[in-house]
XYZ file of C-alpha atoms in Angstrom:
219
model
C -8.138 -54.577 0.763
C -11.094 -52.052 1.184
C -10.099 -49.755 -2.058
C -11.711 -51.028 -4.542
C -15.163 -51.283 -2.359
C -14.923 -47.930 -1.495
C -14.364 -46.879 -5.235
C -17.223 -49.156 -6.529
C -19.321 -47.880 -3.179
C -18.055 -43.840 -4.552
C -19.034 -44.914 -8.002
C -22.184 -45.728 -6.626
C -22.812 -42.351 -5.115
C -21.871 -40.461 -7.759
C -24.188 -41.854 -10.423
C -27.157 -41.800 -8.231
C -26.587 -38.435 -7.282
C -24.353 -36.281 -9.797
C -26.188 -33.214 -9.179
C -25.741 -32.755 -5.365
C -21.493 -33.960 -5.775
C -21.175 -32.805 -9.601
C -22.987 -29.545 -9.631
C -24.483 -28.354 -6.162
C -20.882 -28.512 -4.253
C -18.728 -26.461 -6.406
C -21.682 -24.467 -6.999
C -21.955 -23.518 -3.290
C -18.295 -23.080 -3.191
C -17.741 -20.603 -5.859
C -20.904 -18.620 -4.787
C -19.567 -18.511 -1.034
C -15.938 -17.722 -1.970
C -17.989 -14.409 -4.507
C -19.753 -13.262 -1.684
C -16.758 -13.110 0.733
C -14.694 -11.163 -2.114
C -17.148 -8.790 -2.405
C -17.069 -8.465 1.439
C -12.953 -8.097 1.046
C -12.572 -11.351 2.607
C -10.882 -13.786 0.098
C -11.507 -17.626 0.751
C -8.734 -20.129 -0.529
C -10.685 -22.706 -1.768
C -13.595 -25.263 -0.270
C -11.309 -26.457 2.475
C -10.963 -23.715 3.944
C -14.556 -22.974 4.002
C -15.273 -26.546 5.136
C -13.107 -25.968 8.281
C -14.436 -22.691 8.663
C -16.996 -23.951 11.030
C -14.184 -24.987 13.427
C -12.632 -22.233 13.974
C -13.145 -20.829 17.623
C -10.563 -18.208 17.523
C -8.263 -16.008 14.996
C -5.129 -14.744 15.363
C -3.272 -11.987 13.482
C -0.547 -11.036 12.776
C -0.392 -6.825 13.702
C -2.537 -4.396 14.903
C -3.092 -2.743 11.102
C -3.639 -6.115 9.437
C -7.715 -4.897 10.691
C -8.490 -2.071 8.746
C -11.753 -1.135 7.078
C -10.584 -2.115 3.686
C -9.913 1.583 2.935
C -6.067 2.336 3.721
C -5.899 5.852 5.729
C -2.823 7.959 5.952
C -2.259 8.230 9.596
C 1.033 10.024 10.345
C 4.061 11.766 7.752
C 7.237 11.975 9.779
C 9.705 14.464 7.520
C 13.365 13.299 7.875
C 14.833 16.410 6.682
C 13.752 20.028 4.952
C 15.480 19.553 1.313
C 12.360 19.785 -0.281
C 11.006 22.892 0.598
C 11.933 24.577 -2.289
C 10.965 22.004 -5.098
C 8.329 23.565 -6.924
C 4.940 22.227 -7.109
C 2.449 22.181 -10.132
C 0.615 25.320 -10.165
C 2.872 27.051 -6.993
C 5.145 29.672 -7.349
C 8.897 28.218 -6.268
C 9.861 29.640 -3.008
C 13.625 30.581 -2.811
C 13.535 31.703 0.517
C 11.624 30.607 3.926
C 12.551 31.742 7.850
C 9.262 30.680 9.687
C 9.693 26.829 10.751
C 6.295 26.431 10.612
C 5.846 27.273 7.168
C 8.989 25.206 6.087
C 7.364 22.196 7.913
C 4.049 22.904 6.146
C 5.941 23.512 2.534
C 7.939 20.212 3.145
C 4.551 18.946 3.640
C 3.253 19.637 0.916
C 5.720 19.126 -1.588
C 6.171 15.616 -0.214
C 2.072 14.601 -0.330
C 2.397 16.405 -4.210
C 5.053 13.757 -5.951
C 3.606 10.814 -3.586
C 0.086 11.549 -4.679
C 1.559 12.200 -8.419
C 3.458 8.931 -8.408
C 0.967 7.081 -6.704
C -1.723 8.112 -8.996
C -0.463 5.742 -11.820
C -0.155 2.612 -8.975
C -2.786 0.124 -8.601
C -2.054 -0.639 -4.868
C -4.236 -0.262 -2.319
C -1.651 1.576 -0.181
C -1.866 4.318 -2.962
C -5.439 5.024 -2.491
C -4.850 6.586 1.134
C -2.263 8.819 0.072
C -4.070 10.527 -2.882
C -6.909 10.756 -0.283
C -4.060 12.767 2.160
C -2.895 14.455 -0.824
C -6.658 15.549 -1.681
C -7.322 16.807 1.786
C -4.453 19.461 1.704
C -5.995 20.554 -1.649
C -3.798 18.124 -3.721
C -4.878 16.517 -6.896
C -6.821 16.793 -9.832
C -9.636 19.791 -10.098
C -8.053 20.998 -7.083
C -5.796 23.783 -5.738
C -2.835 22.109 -7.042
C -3.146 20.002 -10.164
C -0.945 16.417 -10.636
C 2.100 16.328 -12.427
C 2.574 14.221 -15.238
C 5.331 11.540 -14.232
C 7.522 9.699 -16.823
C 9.335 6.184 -16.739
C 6.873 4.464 -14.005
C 8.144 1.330 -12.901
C 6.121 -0.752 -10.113
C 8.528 -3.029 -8.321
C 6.570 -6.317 -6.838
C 6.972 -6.400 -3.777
C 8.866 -3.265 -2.616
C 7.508 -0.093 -3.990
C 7.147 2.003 -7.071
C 9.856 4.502 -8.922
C 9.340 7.276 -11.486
C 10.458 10.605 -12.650
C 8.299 14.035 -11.900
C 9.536 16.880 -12.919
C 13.168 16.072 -13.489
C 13.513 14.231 -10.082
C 13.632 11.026 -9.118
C 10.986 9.641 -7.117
C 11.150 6.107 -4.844
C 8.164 4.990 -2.696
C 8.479 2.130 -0.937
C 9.753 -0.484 2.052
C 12.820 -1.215 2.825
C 13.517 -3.566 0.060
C 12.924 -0.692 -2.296
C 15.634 1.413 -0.905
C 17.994 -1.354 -1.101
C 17.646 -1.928 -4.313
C 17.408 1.388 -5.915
C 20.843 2.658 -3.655
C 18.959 5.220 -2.147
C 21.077 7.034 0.294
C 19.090 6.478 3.865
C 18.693 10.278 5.866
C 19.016 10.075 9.503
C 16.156 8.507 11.298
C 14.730 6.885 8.653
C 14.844 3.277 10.105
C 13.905 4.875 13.692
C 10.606 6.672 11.979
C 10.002 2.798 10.397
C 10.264 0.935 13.450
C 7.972 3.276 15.500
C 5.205 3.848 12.886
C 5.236 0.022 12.680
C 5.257 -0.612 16.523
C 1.698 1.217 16.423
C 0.798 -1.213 13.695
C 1.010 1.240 11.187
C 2.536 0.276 7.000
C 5.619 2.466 6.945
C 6.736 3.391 3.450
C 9.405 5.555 2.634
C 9.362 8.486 0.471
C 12.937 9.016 -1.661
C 13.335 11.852 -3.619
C 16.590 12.084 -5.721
C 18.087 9.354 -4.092
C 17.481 10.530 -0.343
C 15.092 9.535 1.839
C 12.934 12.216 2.472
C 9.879 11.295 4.535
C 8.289 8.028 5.869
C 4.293 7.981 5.892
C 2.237 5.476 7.925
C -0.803 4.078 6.768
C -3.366 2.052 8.785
């Protein structure tokens, strides 16, 4: 039986050098595993940097899963025109449109406004690209059109986000989200999922009052 050799020979080891196993390893392993957080690359552990130096090629598992850390919004496909008239924070309420182009471009709007003022209580990452959407069309705080204040936040692991702005009820999320809050699903929803997703975009859903209302990509 070689065990208790090898424990007397480890024994061994270890007393004679307790600084290069007791301190210098773990040492090197938390240090390694800092730097690669900061870098937005999270290590699991010393065996995984220990095999690290086998690895001769990576595979993933979608096109968006490479980003540049910084989530961007890339397309918002509107499923239907119900929110043109909701009234936005610091914007008269329009009662009346006949231009398509300016319904599109109030829709727009009015979607990017309670996304950006639900997300702005979310610590997701995904919720960083659409307040940066939101800012561009002039969308946010110190801007054009201020943030409404949104009450009963809930953040759902996992699925999404809910909350009320403005009297109306506001889902954000996948497709687990809408499930579970019952939200009634407009036509082309799933359709604007799939092909957001098949150009490796994140497809979440945008719900207002228990409709679907707009699904925005993110890569």
């Amino acid at each position: 039986d070689w065990t208790l050799p090898l424990l007397f020979s480890i024994s061994c080891l270890v007393i004679a050098c307790p600084c290069a196993l007791g301190l210098a390893t773990p040492t090197a392993v938390m240090v390694g595993s800092g730097v690669g957080a900061k870098h937005g690359i999270l290590i699991k552990g010393g065996e995984a940097l220990e095999s690290a130096n086998k690895i001769s090629a990576v595979v993933f598992d979608k096109t968006g899963t490479l980003t540049y850390g910084a989530p961007v919004v890339q397309d918002v496909l509107l499923l239907s025109d119900r929110c043109a008239f909701l009234k936005n924070n610091g914007e008269e309420k329009v009662t009346e449109i006949e231009d398509v182009t300016q319904v599109n471009e109030k829709v727009l709007r009015s979607i990017l406004s309670y996304a950006a003022c639900a997300e702005y209580g979310s610590e997701h990452p995904l919720a960083k690209g659409i307040l940066a959407k939101a800012a561009s069309h002039g969308i946010g705080e110190g801007l054009g059109t201020s943030l409404m204040p949104t009450e009963d936040f809930v953040a759902e692991i996992g699925s999404g986000i809910k909350c009320i702005i403005n009297g109306h009820e506001v889902v954000i999320g996948n497709r687990r989200s809408l499930e579970s809050n019952c939200v009634v699903i407009s036509n082309g929803t799933f359709e604007a999922m799939e092909y957001l997703e098949s150009g490796g975009q994140t497809a979440i859903v945008v719900s207002i009052d228990g409709c679907t209302e707009a699904v925005v990509g993110l890569i």
